Coordinates of C-alpha atoms in Angstrom, one line a residue:
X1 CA 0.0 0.0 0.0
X2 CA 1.8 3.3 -1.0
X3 CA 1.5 5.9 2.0
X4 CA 0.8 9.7 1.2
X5 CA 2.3 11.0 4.4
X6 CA -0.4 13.4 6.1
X7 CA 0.0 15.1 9.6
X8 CA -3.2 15.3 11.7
X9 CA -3.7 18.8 13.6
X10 CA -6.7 18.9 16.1
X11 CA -6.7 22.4 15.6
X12 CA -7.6 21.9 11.7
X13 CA -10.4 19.5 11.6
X14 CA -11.1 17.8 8.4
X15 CA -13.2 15.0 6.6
X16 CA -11.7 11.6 7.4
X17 CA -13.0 8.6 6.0
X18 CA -12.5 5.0 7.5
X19 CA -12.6 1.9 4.9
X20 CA -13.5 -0.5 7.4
X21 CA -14.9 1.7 10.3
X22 CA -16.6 -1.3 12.6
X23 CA -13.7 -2.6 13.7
X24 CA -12.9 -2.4 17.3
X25 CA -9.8 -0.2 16.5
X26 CA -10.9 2.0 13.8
X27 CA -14.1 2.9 15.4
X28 CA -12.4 3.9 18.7
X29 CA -10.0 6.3 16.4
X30 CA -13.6 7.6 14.4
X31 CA -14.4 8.7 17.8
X32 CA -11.8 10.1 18.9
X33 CA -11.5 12.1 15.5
X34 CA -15.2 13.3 15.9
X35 CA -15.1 14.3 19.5
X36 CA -12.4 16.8 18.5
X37 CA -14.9 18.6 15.5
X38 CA -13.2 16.6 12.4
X39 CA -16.2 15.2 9.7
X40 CA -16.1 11.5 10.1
X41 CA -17.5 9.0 7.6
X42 CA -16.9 5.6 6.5
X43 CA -18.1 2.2 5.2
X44 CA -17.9 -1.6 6.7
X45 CA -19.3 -4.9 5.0
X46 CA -22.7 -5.0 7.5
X47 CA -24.6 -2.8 10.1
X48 CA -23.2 -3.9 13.8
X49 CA -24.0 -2.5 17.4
X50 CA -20.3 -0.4 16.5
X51 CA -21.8 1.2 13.4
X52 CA -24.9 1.8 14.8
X53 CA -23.6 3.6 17.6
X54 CA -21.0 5.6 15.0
X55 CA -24.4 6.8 13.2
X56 CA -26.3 8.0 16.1
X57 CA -22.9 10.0 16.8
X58 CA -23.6 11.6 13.6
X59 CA -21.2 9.6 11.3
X60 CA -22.3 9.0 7.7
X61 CA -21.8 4.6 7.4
X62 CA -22.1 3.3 3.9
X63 CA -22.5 -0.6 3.9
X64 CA -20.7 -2.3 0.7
X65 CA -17.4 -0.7 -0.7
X66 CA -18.2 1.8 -4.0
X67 CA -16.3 3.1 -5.6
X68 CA -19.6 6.3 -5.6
X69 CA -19.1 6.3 -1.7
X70 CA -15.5 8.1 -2.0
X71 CA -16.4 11.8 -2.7
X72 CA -13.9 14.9 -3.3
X73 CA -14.7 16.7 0.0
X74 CA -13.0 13.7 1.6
X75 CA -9.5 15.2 2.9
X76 CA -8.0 11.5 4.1
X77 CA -8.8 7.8 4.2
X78 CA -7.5 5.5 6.4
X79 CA -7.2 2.2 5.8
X80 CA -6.2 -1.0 7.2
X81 CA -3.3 -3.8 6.1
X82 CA -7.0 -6.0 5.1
X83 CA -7.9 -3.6 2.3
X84 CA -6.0 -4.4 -1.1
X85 CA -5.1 -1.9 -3.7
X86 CA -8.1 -3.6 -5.8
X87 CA -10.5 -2.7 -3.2
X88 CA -12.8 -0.1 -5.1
X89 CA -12.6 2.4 -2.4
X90 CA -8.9 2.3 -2.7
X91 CA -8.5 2.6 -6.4
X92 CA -11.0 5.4 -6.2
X93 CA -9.0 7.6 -3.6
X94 CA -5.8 6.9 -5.6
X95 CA -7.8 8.2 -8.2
X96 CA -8.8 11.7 -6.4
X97 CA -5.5 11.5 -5.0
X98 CA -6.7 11.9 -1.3
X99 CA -3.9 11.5 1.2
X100 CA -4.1 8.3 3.1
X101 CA -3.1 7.0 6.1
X102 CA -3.1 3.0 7.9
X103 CA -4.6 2.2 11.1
X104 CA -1.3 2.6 12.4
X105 CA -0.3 5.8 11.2
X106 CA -3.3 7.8 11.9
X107 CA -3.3 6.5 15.9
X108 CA 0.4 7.6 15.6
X109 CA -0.7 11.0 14.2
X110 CA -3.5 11.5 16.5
X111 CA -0.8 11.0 19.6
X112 CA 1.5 13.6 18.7
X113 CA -1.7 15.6 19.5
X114 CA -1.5 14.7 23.3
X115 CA 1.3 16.4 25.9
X116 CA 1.8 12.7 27.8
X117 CA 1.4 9.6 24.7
X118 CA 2.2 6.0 26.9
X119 CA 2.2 2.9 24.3
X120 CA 2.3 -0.2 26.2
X121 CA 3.8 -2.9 24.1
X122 CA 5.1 -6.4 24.3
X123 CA 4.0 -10.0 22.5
X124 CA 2.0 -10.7 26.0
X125 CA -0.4 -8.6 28.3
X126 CA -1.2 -5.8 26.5
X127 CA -5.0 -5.6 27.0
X128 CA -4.5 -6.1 30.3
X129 CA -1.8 -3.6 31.3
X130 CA -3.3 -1.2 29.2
X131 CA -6.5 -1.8 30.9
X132 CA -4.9 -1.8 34.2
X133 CA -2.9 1.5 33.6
X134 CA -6.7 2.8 32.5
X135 CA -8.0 2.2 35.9
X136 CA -4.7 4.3 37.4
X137 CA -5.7 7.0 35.5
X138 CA -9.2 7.2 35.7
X139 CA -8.2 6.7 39.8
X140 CA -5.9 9.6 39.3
X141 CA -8.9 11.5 37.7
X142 CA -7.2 12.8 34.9
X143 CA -9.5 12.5 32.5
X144 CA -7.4 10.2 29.9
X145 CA -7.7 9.2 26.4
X146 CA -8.0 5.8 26.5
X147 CA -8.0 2.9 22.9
X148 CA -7.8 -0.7 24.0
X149 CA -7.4 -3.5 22.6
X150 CA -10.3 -5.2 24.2
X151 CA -13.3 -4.4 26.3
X152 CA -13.5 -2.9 29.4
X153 CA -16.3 -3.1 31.5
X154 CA -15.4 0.6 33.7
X155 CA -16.1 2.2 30.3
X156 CA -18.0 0.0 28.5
X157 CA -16.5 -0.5 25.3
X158 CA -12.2 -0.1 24.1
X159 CA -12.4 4.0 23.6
X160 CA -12.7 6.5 26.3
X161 CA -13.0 9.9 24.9
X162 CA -10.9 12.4 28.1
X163 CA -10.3 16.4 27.6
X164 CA -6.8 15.8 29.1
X165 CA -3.1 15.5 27.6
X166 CA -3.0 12.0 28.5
X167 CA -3.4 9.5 25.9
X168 CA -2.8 5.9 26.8
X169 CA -3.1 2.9 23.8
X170 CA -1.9 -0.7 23.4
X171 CA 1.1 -0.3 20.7
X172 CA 1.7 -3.8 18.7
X173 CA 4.2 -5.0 17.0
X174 CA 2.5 -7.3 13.9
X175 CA 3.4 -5.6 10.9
X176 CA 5.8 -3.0 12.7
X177 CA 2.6 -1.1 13.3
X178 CA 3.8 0.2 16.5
X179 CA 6.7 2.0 14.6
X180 CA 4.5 4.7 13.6
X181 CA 3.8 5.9 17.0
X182 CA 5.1 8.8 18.9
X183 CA 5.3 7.6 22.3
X184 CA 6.3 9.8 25.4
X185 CA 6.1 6.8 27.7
X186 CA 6.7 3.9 26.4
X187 CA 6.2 0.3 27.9
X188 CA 8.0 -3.0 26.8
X189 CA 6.3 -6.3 28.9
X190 CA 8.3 -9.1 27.2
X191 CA 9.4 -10.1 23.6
X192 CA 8.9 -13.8 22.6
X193 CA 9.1 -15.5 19.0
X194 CA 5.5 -14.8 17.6
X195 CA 3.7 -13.6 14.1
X196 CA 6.6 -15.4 12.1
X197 CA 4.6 -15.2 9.0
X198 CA 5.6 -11.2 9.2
X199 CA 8.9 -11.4 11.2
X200 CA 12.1 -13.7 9.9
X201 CA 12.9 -15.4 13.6
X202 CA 12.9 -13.7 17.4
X203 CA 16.1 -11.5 16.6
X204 CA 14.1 -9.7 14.1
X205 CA 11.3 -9.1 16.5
X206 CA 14.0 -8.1 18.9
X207 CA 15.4 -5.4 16.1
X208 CA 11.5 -4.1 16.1
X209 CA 11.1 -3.8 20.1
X210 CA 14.5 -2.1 20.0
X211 CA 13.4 0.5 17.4
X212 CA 10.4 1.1 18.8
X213 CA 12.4 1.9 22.5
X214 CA 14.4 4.5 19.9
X215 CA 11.3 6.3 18.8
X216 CA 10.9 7.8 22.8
X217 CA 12.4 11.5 22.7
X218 CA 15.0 12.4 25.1
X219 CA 12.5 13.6 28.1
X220 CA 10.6 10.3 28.0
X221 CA 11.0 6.7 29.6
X222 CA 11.0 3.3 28.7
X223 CA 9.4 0.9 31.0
X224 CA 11.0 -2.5 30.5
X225 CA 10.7 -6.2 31.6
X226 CA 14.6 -6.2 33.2
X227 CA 13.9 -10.3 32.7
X228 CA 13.8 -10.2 29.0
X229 CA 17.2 -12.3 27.8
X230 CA 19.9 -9.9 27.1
X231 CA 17.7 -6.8 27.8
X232 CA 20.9 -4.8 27.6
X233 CA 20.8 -5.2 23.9
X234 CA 17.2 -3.0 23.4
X235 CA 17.9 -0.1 26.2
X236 CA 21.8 0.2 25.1
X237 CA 22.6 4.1 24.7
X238 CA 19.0 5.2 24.3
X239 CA 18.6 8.5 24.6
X240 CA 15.8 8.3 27.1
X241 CA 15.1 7.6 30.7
X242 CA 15.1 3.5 31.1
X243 CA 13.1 1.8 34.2
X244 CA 13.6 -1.6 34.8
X245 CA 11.0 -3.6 36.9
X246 CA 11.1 -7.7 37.0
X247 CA 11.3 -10.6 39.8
X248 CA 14.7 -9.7 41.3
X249 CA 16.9 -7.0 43.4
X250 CA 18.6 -6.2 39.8
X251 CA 15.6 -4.3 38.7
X252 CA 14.4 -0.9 39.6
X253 CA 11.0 -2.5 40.7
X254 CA 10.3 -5.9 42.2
X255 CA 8.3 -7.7 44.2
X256 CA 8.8 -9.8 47.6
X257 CA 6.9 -12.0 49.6
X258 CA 4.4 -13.1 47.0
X259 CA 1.4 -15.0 48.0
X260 CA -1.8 -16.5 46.3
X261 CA -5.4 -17.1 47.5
X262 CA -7.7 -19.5 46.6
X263 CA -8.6 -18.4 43.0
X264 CA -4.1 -17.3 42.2
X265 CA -4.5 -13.9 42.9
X266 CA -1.3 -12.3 44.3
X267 CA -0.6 -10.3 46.9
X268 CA 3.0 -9.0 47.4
X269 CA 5.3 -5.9 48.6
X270 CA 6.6 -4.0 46.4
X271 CA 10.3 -2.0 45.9
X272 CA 10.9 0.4 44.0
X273 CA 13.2 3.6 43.5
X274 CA 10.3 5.8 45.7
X275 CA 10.8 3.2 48.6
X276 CA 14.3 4.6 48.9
X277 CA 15.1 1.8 52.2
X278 CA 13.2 -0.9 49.8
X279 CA 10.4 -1.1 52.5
X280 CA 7.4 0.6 50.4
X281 CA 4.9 3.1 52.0
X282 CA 1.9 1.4 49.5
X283 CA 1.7 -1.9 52.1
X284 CA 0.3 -5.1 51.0
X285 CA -0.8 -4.8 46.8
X286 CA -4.0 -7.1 46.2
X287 CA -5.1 -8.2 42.8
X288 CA -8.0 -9.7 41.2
X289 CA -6.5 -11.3 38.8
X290 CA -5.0 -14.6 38.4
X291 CA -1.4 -15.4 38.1
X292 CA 2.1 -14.8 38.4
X293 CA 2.1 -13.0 34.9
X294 CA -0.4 -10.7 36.2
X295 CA 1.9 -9.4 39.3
X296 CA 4.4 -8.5 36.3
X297 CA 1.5 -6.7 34.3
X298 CA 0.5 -4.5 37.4
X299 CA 4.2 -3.6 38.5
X300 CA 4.8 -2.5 35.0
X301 CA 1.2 -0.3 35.5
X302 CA 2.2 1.3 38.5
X303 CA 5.9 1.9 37.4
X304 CA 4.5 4.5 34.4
X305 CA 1.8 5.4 37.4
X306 CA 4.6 6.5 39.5
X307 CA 6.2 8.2 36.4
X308 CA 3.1 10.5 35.7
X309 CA 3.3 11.4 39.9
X310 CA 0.0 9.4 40.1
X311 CA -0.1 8.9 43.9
X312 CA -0.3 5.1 45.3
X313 CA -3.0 5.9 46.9
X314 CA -5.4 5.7 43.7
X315 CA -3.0 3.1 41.4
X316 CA -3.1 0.1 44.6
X317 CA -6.7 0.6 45.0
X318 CA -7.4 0.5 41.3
X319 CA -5.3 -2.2 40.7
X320 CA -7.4 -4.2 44.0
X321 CA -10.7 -3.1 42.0
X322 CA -9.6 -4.2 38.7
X323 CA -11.1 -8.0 37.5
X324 CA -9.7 -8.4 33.8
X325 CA -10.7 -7.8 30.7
X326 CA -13.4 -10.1 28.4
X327 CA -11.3 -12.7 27.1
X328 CA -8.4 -12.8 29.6
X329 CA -9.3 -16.1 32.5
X330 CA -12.8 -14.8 32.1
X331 CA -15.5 -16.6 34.5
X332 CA -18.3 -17.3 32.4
X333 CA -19.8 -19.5 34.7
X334 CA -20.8 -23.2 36.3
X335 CA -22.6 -26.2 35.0
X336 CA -23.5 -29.2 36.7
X337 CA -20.5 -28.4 39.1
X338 CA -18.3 -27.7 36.3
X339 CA -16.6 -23.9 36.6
X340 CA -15.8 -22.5 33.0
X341 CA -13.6 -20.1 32.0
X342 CA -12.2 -18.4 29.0
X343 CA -9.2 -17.2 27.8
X344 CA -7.5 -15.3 24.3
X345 CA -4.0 -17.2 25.7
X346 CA -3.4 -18.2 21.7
X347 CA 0.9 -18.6 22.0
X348 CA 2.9 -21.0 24.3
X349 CA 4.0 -18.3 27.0
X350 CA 0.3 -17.4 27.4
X351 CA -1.1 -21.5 27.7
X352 CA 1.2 -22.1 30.2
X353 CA 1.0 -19.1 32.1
X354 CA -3.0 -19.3 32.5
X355 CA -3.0 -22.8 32.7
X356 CA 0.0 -22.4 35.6
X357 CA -2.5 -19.6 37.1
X358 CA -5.2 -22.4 36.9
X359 CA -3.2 -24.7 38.7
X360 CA -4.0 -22.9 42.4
X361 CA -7.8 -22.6 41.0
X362 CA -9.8 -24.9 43.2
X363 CA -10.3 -27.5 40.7
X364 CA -10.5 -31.5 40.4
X365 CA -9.3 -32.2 37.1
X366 CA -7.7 -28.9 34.6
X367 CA -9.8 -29.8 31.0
X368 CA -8.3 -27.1 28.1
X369 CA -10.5 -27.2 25.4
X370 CA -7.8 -25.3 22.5
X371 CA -8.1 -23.7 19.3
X372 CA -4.8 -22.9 17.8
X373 CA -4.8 -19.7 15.8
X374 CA -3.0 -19.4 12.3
X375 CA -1.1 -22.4 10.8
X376 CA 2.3 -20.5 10.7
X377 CA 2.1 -20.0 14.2
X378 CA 1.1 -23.9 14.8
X379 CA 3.9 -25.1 12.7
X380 CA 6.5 -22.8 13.9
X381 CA 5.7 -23.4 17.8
X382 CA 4.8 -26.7 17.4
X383 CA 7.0 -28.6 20.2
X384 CA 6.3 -25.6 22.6
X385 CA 2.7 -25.9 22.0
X386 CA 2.0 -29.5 22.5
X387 CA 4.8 -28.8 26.1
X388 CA 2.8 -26.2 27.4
X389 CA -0.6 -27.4 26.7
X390 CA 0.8 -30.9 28.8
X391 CA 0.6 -28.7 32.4
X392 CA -3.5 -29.3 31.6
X393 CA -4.8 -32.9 32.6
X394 CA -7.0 -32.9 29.7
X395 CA -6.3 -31.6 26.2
X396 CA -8.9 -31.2 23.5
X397 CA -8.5 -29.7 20.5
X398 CA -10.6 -28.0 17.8
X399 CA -9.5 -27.4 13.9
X400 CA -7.0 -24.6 13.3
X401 CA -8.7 -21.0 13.0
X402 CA -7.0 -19.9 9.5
X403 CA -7.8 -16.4 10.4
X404 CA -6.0 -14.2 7.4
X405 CA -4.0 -17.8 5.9
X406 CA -5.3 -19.6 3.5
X407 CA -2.5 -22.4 3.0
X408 CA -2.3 -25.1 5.9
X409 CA 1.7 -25.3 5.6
X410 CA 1.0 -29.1 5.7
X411 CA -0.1 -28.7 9.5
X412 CA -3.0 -29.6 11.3
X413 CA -4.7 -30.0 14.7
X414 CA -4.1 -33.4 14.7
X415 CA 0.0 -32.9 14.5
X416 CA -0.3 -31.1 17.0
X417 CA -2.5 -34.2 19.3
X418 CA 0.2 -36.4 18.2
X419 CA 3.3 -34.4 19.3
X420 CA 0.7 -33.5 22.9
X421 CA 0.3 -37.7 22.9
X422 CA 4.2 -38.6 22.6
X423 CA 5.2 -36.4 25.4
X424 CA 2.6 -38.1 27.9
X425 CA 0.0 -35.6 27.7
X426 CA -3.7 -36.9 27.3
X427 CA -5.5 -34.8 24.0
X428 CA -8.1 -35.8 21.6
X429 CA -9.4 -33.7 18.8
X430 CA -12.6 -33.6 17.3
X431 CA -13.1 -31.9 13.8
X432 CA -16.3 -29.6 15.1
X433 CA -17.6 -27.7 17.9
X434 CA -20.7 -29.9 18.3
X435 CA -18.7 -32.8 18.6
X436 CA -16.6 -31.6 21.2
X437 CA -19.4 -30.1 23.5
X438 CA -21.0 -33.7 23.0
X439 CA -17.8 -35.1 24.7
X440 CA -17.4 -32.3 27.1
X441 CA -20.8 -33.0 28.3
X442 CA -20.2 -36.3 28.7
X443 CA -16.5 -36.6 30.6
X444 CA -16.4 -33.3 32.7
X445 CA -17.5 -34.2 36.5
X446 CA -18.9 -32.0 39.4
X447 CA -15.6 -30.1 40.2
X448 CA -13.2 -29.6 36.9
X449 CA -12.4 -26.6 36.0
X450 CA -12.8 -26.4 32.4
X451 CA -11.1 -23.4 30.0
X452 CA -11.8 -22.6 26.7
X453 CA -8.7 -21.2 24.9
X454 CA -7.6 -19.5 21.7
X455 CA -7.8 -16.1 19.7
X456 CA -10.3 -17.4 17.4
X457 CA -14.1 -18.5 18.4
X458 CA -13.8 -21.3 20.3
X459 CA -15.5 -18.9 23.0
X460 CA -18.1 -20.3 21.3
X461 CA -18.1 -23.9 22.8
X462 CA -18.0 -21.9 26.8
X463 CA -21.4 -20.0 25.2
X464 CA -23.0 -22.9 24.1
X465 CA -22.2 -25.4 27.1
X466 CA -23.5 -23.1 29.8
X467 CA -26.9 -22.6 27.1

């Protein structure tokens, strides 16, 4: 897709249109756009709840893509890395030669419009330490920007829409997306092998995290995972302030005396650079979430807390009032004795952390029903899949969700059962949902704890067990 660079100015609205305006991202930056006087108008493939709401806001939704629906008052289109340059709204804007920008860009263009931009980044966690910084802010009343990557119940939806200079936005690294942003504060959780069907192999991914850490100007701060392997080699002579936060003394911030209660959520102390003796003023921080990955996620949330002089006395609260994000160990409820939960965990590191968060859930036997996502992703991570998957007593699998591939790689569900089956593990897989809620119904007992898991729509199977 060729780029026409174009700066956005809140000062200047103009007529922006979105190719693709219900999606959870682009409709959060529509609203954003129109809360600040700019013309907004777009088109999607169907009328949804998001649309609906964008129209009753006073935005013009055409359903289809015409080539008639792209007019000359239109001053930029934004599109995303879906639309192809034989989409008919695209050929038609190259046509009127109207400056365009990706999803990417224009969230990048629409930051430099905020005195204090924080990116939170990372191939783990982002929803939720986004969502959890969200609460510190809205604690710390002031009034932030806010554009998630999933929803959250406080403001019930991905976008808040604040009157403040803080903006605060999940920043990912697919595509090198992220390296279009203009981040004041920016956050780094962890970097792990992931989206190989964009990135050659980890080191590349590593050369991405590192030039996003570049793009934060001389009076801003990284907030990094000091655990990361060789973390030295992405904070190395940047220019900015670095903060390091992880499990031991080495860091700035780390935690002590950890404990878990009956459903794995931590408690802990915390030190940091404020504590100044190590013995922190905040006492004992609660959370309501499960798991040791968690604890990271919420130091890394009060670290950029403490960096915008938000006082602990509204970030530990917050962070004791905060229960998740849809998607991330969601409860969804019990049948015949059987708890459910689900979870987006859709790559190794994030199976065996929820299922190692699972592991102090009171449970009798740990069923995960799994739906890989993306054959690259299967093939490549194959041996670490089928390891991590083995903490759960009992594997089932569903079909592979292709999401944007179309060619298997000579990979399948069932590869992935065998390579489960030779290490020990028990799995089965069953080639459709019916099939497996028939067994589910049949084998779970009064007791298990059973979690549905992928980034695809095997949510589905929870839905329809508890109906």
């Amino acid at each position: 897709m060729e780029i026409i660079m174009y700066q956005i100015d809140f000062t200047k609205p103009i007529h922006v249109y979105f190719v693709g305006i219900g999606g959870i991202s682009m409709s959060g930056l529509a609203e954003i756009l129109l809360s600040r006087g700019f013309t907004v108008s777009g088109s999607d493939r169907q009328e949804s709840p998001v649309t609906k709401k964008l129209t009753e806001q006073g935005v013009t939704v055409y359903y289809g893509q015409r080539e008639e629906n792209i007019t000359p008052d239109i001053d930029l289109a934004v599109f995303t890395s879906a639309i192809h340059p034989d989409n008919p709204e695209y050929i038609a804007v190259s046509r009127l030669g109207i400056p365009m920008l990706t999803r990417a860009q224009l969230l990048g263009e629409i930051m430099r419009n905020y005195e204090l931009p924080v990116a939170v980044s990372g191939t783990h966690g982002k929803t939720t330490t986004t969502s959890m910084l969200s609460e510190i802010l809205l604690a710390g009343q002031t009034d932030p920007t806010l554009s998630i990557g999933g929803m959250l119940k406080s403001i019930g939806g991905n976008v808040r829409v604040g009157h403040s200079g803080y903006f605060l936005t999940e920043a990912c690294e697919y595509t090198n997306s992220f390296l279009s942003f203009f981040p004041k504060i920016g956050i780094i959780l962890n970097i792990d092998a992931d989206h190989l069907d964009f990135f050659k192999d980890l080191e590349d991914i590593r050369r991405s995290f590192r030039k996003f850490a570049e793009l934060i100007p001389a009076d801003g701060a990284l907030i990094i995972n000091g655990d990361i392997p060789d973390v030295a080699e992405i904070t190395r002579d940047l220019a900015c302030r670095v903060i390091s936060y992880g499990s031991g003394s080495g860091c700035d911030y780390y935690p002590e005396d950890i404990t878990y209660d009956d459903h794995a959520h931590a408690s802990f102390l915390l030190h940091s650079p404020a504590s100044g003796d190590g013995k922190d003023q905040s006492g004992r921080i609660v959370l309501r979430v499960p798991g040791e990955h968690n604890l990271y996620n919420a130091i890394a949330a009060i670290a950029a807390a403490d960096l915008m002089e938000i006082p602990r006395s509204a970030s530990v609260p917050a962070l004791a009032g905060f229960s998740g994000t849809d998607r991330r160990f969601e409860y969804k409820g019990t049948k015949d004795g059987v708890t459910i939960i689900d979870d987006y965990a859709h790559h190794p590191t994030e199976i065996r952390a929820t299922l190692l968060a699972a592991r102090n859930y009171p449970h009798g036997r740990l069923w995960c029903v799994f739906q890989p996502h993306t054959y690259t992703r299967t093939k490549s991570l194959l041996p670490e899949f089928a390891d991590a998957l083995r903490l759960a007593d009992e594997v089932v699998l569903a079909d592979i969700y292709a999401a944007r591939e179309t060619d298997t790689l000579g990979i399948s569900s069932e590869t992935l059962r065998d390579e489960i089956l030779a290490l020990g593990g028990s799995c089965r897989y069953f080639d459709s949902f019916s099939k497996i809620e028939e067994y589910l119904s049949s084998n779970c007992t009064k007791g298990d704890l059973l979690i549905t898991m992928g980034a695809g729509n095997v949510n589905q199977i929870a839905e329809d067990l508890l109906s």
